[in-house]
Amino acid sequence: MNDPIVIIGIGEIGGVLARGFLRTGHPVYPVTRDMDLALQAQQTPEPAMVVVAVGEQALSPLLEVLPPPWRERCVLLQNELLPADWTRHHLPSPTVMSVWFEKKPGQDVKQVVPTPVYGPHAAAVLKALGAVGIDGVQLDDPDALLFELVRKNLYILTTNLCGLEVGGDVAALANEHADLLVTISGEVLDLQEALTGQKLDRGALVEAMHVAFAGDPAHRCQGRSAPARLQRAVAQGERLGLKLPALHELGARHLG
């Protein structure tokens, strides 16, 4: 029998991955928020991997208390993820996936574009995704991973923040609100450059965002987390000394 896989957080995405790992022959041990992590790590000290499938706001507090036996086996998949989110917790070499599929309660999985994966457990993750009909691609190096993480952040933040203003789907955003799209995406990239400390290939990232638009043109812009994302982006910009006037204007209109 293959080694077990621990999944911390059994929401919709965690559930999809659990099915994939089961179909590839791995026992899956779920860990919920009311379970003692240290006790679970004692009972399963050497799993094949530990998939951290909690929401982005819960990630940092969880990594602070993640038991040592599990730290070198992590798989991360949160939205708004950047390398600083794991390096500040001294994770040695996590496997990281930029999730481009969604699963709503009572609905089938919807894929936008293939999901990129990088790290020591990438092959096993991609095999599990394939077992449930989800396309993925293995990345070759950390630079490719950074590009894909920023691409996803650009997509999520731009569509969510524009959605607060105009609603609609990504096709309408691109076709009917191009000026707003350019302005907000530009400030999102300003923020991503400041957060990563790197000069980014803006043209390639914007082009990749539009590829994702084409992958699901009817994808709604404004998710339920949009106000929190805007509030977080404005706060990050202020902490980093960025102007971001368009984001501040959105905040004045939509954050009360």
Coordinates of C-alpha atoms in Angstrom, one line a residue:
M1 CA 0.0 0.0 0.0
N2 CA 1.2 3.5 -0.8
D3 CA 2.1 5.9 2.1
P4 CA -0.8 7.9 3.5
I5 CA -1.5 11.5 2.6
V6 CA -2.6 14.0 5.2
I7 CA -5.0 16.7 4.1
I8 CA -5.5 19.6 6.5
G9 CA -8.8 21.3 5.7
I10 CA -11.5 19.3 3.9
G11 CA -13.3 21.9 2.0
E12 CA -14.3 21.7 -1.7
I13 CA -10.7 21.8 -3.0
G14 CA -9.4 19.5 -0.3
G15 CA -12.2 17.0 -1.2
V16 CA -11.3 17.0 -4.9
L17 CA -7.7 16.3 -4.0
A18 CA -8.7 13.6 -1.5
R19 CA -10.6 11.8 -4.3
G20 CA -7.6 12.0 -6.6
F21 CA -5.2 10.6 -4.1
L22 CA -7.6 7.8 -3.2
R23 CA -7.8 6.9 -6.9
T24 CA -4.0 6.7 -7.1
G25 CA -3.9 4.3 -4.2
H26 CA -3.0 6.5 -1.2
P27 CA -4.9 6.3 2.0
V28 CA -6.1 9.8 2.9
Y29 CA -6.1 11.1 6.5
P30 CA -8.2 14.2 6.9
V31 CA -7.4 16.7 9.6
T32 CA -10.1 19.2 10.6
R33 CA -9.9 22.4 12.6
D34 CA -10.9 20.8 15.9
M35 CA -8.3 18.1 15.8
D36 CA -4.9 18.3 17.6
L37 CA -2.1 18.7 15.0
A38 CA 0.6 17.5 17.4
L39 CA -1.4 14.3 18.2
Q40 CA -2.1 13.6 14.6
A41 CA 1.6 14.0 13.7
Q42 CA 2.5 11.5 16.4
Q43 CA 0.0 9.0 15.0
T44 CA 1.1 9.7 11.3
P45 CA 4.7 11.0 11.6
E46 CA 5.9 10.2 8.0
P47 CA 3.1 10.7 5.5
A48 CA 3.9 10.9 1.8
M49 CA 2.8 14.5 2.0
V50 CA 0.8 17.0 4.0
V51 CA -1.6 19.0 1.9
V52 CA -2.4 22.3 3.6
A53 CA -5.9 23.1 2.1
V54 CA -7.0 25.8 4.5
G55 CA -8.0 29.3 3.3
E56 CA -5.4 32.0 2.8
Q57 CA -6.2 33.8 6.0
A58 CA -5.7 30.6 8.0
L59 CA -2.4 29.6 6.4
S60 CA 0.1 31.7 8.4
P61 CA -1.4 30.7 11.8
L62 CA -1.4 27.1 10.8
L63 CA 2.2 27.1 9.6
E64 CA 3.3 28.6 12.9
V65 CA 2.1 25.5 14.7
L66 CA 2.7 22.8 12.0
P67 CA 4.5 19.9 13.7
P68 CA 8.2 19.4 12.7
P69 CA 7.6 15.9 11.1
W70 CA 5.2 17.4 8.6
R71 CA 7.0 20.6 7.7
E72 CA 9.2 19.1 5.0
R73 CA 6.3 17.4 3.3
C74 CA 4.0 20.4 2.8
V75 CA 1.8 21.0 -0.3
L76 CA 0.5 24.6 -0.5
L77 CA -2.4 25.8 -2.7
Q78 CA -3.8 29.0 -1.3
N79 CA -4.9 32.0 -3.3
E80 CA -2.8 35.2 -3.0
L81 CA 0.2 32.9 -2.3
L82 CA 3.8 34.2 -2.7
P83 CA 7.2 32.8 -1.7
A84 CA 7.4 35.0 1.4
D85 CA 4.3 33.1 2.8
W86 CA 6.4 30.0 3.3
T87 CA 9.9 31.3 3.6
R88 CA 8.9 33.4 6.7
H89 CA 7.9 30.1 8.3
H90 CA 11.2 28.4 7.3
L91 CA 9.5 25.6 5.2
P92 CA 12.4 23.9 3.5
S93 CA 11.0 22.9 0.1
P94 CA 7.2 22.9 -0.1
T95 CA 5.3 21.7 -3.2
V96 CA 3.2 24.5 -4.5
M97 CA 0.3 24.5 -6.8
S98 CA -1.5 27.4 -8.4
V99 CA -5.1 26.1 -8.5
W100 CA -7.0 26.9 -11.6
F101 CA -10.1 24.8 -11.0
E102 CA -13.0 25.4 -8.7
K103 CA -15.5 23.2 -7.0
K104 CA -18.8 24.6 -5.7
P105 CA -21.2 22.6 -3.5
G106 CA -23.4 20.5 -5.6
Q107 CA -21.6 21.3 -8.8
D108 CA -18.9 19.5 -10.9
V109 CA -15.4 20.7 -11.0
K110 CA -14.8 23.6 -13.5
Q111 CA -11.4 24.0 -14.9
V112 CA -10.2 27.4 -16.2
V113 CA -6.6 26.5 -17.4
P114 CA -4.2 23.7 -16.4
T115 CA -3.0 23.9 -12.9
P116 CA 0.8 24.4 -12.5
V117 CA 2.6 22.5 -9.8
Y118 CA 6.2 22.8 -8.6
G119 CA 8.2 21.0 -5.9
P120 CA 9.3 17.6 -4.7
H121 CA 5.8 16.1 -4.8
A122 CA 4.6 17.7 -8.0
A123 CA 4.5 14.4 -9.9
A124 CA 2.2 12.7 -7.3
V125 CA 0.0 15.8 -7.2
L126 CA -0.4 15.9 -11.0
K127 CA -1.2 12.1 -11.0
A128 CA -3.9 12.7 -8.5
L129 CA -5.3 15.6 -10.5
G130 CA -5.3 13.5 -13.6
A131 CA -7.2 10.8 -11.8
V132 CA -10.2 13.1 -11.4
G133 CA -10.0 14.6 -14.8
I134 CA -8.1 17.8 -14.0
D135 CA -5.2 19.0 -16.3
G136 CA -2.0 20.1 -14.8
V137 CA 1.6 21.0 -15.8
Q138 CA 4.8 20.5 -13.9
L139 CA 7.0 23.6 -13.6
D140 CA 10.8 23.4 -14.0
D141 CA 12.1 26.1 -11.7
P142 CA 11.2 28.6 -9.0
D143 CA 11.1 31.5 -11.5
A144 CA 8.3 29.7 -13.4
L145 CA 6.5 29.1 -10.1
L146 CA 6.7 32.8 -9.2
F147 CA 5.3 33.8 -12.6
E148 CA 2.4 31.4 -12.1
L149 CA 1.6 32.6 -8.6
V150 CA 1.6 36.2 -9.7
R151 CA -0.5 35.4 -12.7
K152 CA -3.1 33.8 -10.4
N153 CA -2.9 36.8 -8.0
L154 CA -3.3 39.2 -10.9
Y155 CA -6.4 37.3 -12.1
I156 CA -8.1 37.0 -8.8
L157 CA -7.4 40.5 -7.5
T158 CA -8.1 42.3 -10.7
T159 CA -11.4 40.5 -11.4
N160 CA -12.6 40.7 -7.8
L161 CA -11.8 44.4 -7.4
C162 CA -13.2 45.3 -10.8
G163 CA -16.2 43.2 -10.0
L164 CA -17.0 45.4 -7.0
E165 CA -17.3 48.3 -9.4
V166 CA -19.0 46.8 -12.5
G167 CA -20.1 43.2 -11.6
G168 CA -20.5 40.9 -14.6
D169 CA -18.2 38.3 -15.9
V170 CA -14.6 38.4 -17.1
A171 CA -15.6 38.6 -20.8
A172 CA -17.7 41.7 -20.1
L173 CA -14.8 43.1 -18.1
A174 CA -12.4 42.7 -20.9
N175 CA -14.7 43.8 -23.7
E176 CA -16.7 46.6 -22.0
H177 CA -14.5 48.0 -19.2
A178 CA -11.1 47.9 -20.7
D179 CA -9.9 51.1 -19.1
L180 CA -10.9 50.0 -15.6
L181 CA -9.2 46.6 -16.3
V182 CA -6.0 48.2 -17.3
T183 CA -5.9 50.6 -14.4
I184 CA -6.7 48.1 -11.7
S185 CA -4.4 45.4 -13.1
G186 CA -1.6 47.9 -13.3
E187 CA -1.9 48.7 -9.6
V188 CA -2.2 45.1 -8.7
L189 CA 1.1 44.5 -10.5
D190 CA 2.6 47.4 -8.6
L191 CA 1.6 45.7 -5.4
Q192 CA 2.9 42.3 -6.6
E193 CA 6.3 43.8 -7.5
A194 CA 6.6 45.4 -4.1
L195 CA 5.6 42.2 -2.3
T196 CA 8.0 40.0 -4.3
G197 CA 10.8 42.6 -4.5
Q198 CA 11.2 41.8 -8.2
K199 CA 10.6 43.5 -11.5
L200 CA 8.0 41.4 -13.2
D201 CA 7.2 40.8 -16.9
R202 CA 4.0 42.7 -16.9
G203 CA 3.2 42.2 -20.6
A204 CA 3.5 38.4 -20.3
L205 CA 1.5 38.4 -17.0
V206 CA -1.4 40.4 -18.5
E207 CA -1.4 38.2 -21.6
A208 CA -1.5 35.1 -19.4
M209 CA -4.4 36.7 -17.4
H210 CA -6.3 37.0 -20.7
V211 CA -5.6 33.4 -21.5
A212 CA -7.4 32.5 -18.3
F213 CA -10.3 34.9 -19.2
A214 CA -10.7 32.9 -22.4
G215 CA -10.6 29.6 -20.5
D216 CA -13.9 30.5 -18.7
P217 CA -15.4 33.7 -20.2
A218 CA -18.5 33.4 -18.0
H219 CA -16.6 33.4 -14.8
R220 CA -18.1 36.0 -12.4
C221 CA -15.8 38.8 -11.4
Q222 CA -17.0 39.6 -7.9
G223 CA -16.5 36.7 -5.5
R224 CA -17.7 36.8 -1.9
S225 CA -14.2 37.5 -0.7
A226 CA -13.8 40.6 -2.9
P227 CA -14.2 43.2 -0.1
A228 CA -11.7 41.4 2.1
R229 CA -9.2 41.2 -0.9
L230 CA -9.6 44.9 -1.5
Q231 CA -9.1 45.8 2.1
R232 CA -6.0 43.5 2.3
A233 CA -4.5 45.0 -0.9
V234 CA -5.0 48.6 0.3
A235 CA -3.4 47.7 3.7
Q236 CA -0.4 46.0 2.0
G237 CA 0.1 49.0 -0.3
E238 CA 0.1 51.4 2.7
R239 CA 2.5 49.2 4.6
L240 CA 4.8 49.2 1.5
G241 CA 4.5 52.9 0.9
L242 CA 2.7 52.5 -2.5
K243 CA 0.2 55.1 -3.8
L244 CA -2.4 52.9 -5.5
P245 CA -5.0 55.7 -6.1
A246 CA -7.5 53.5 -8.0
L247 CA -7.6 50.9 -5.2
H248 CA -8.1 53.6 -2.6
E249 CA -11.0 55.0 -4.7
L250 CA -12.6 51.6 -4.8
G251 CA -12.1 51.3 -1.1
A252 CA -13.8 54.6 -0.5
R253 CA -16.8 53.5 -2.5
H254 CA -17.1 49.9 -1.4
L255 CA -15.6 49.4 2.0
G256 CA -17.8 51.9 3.8

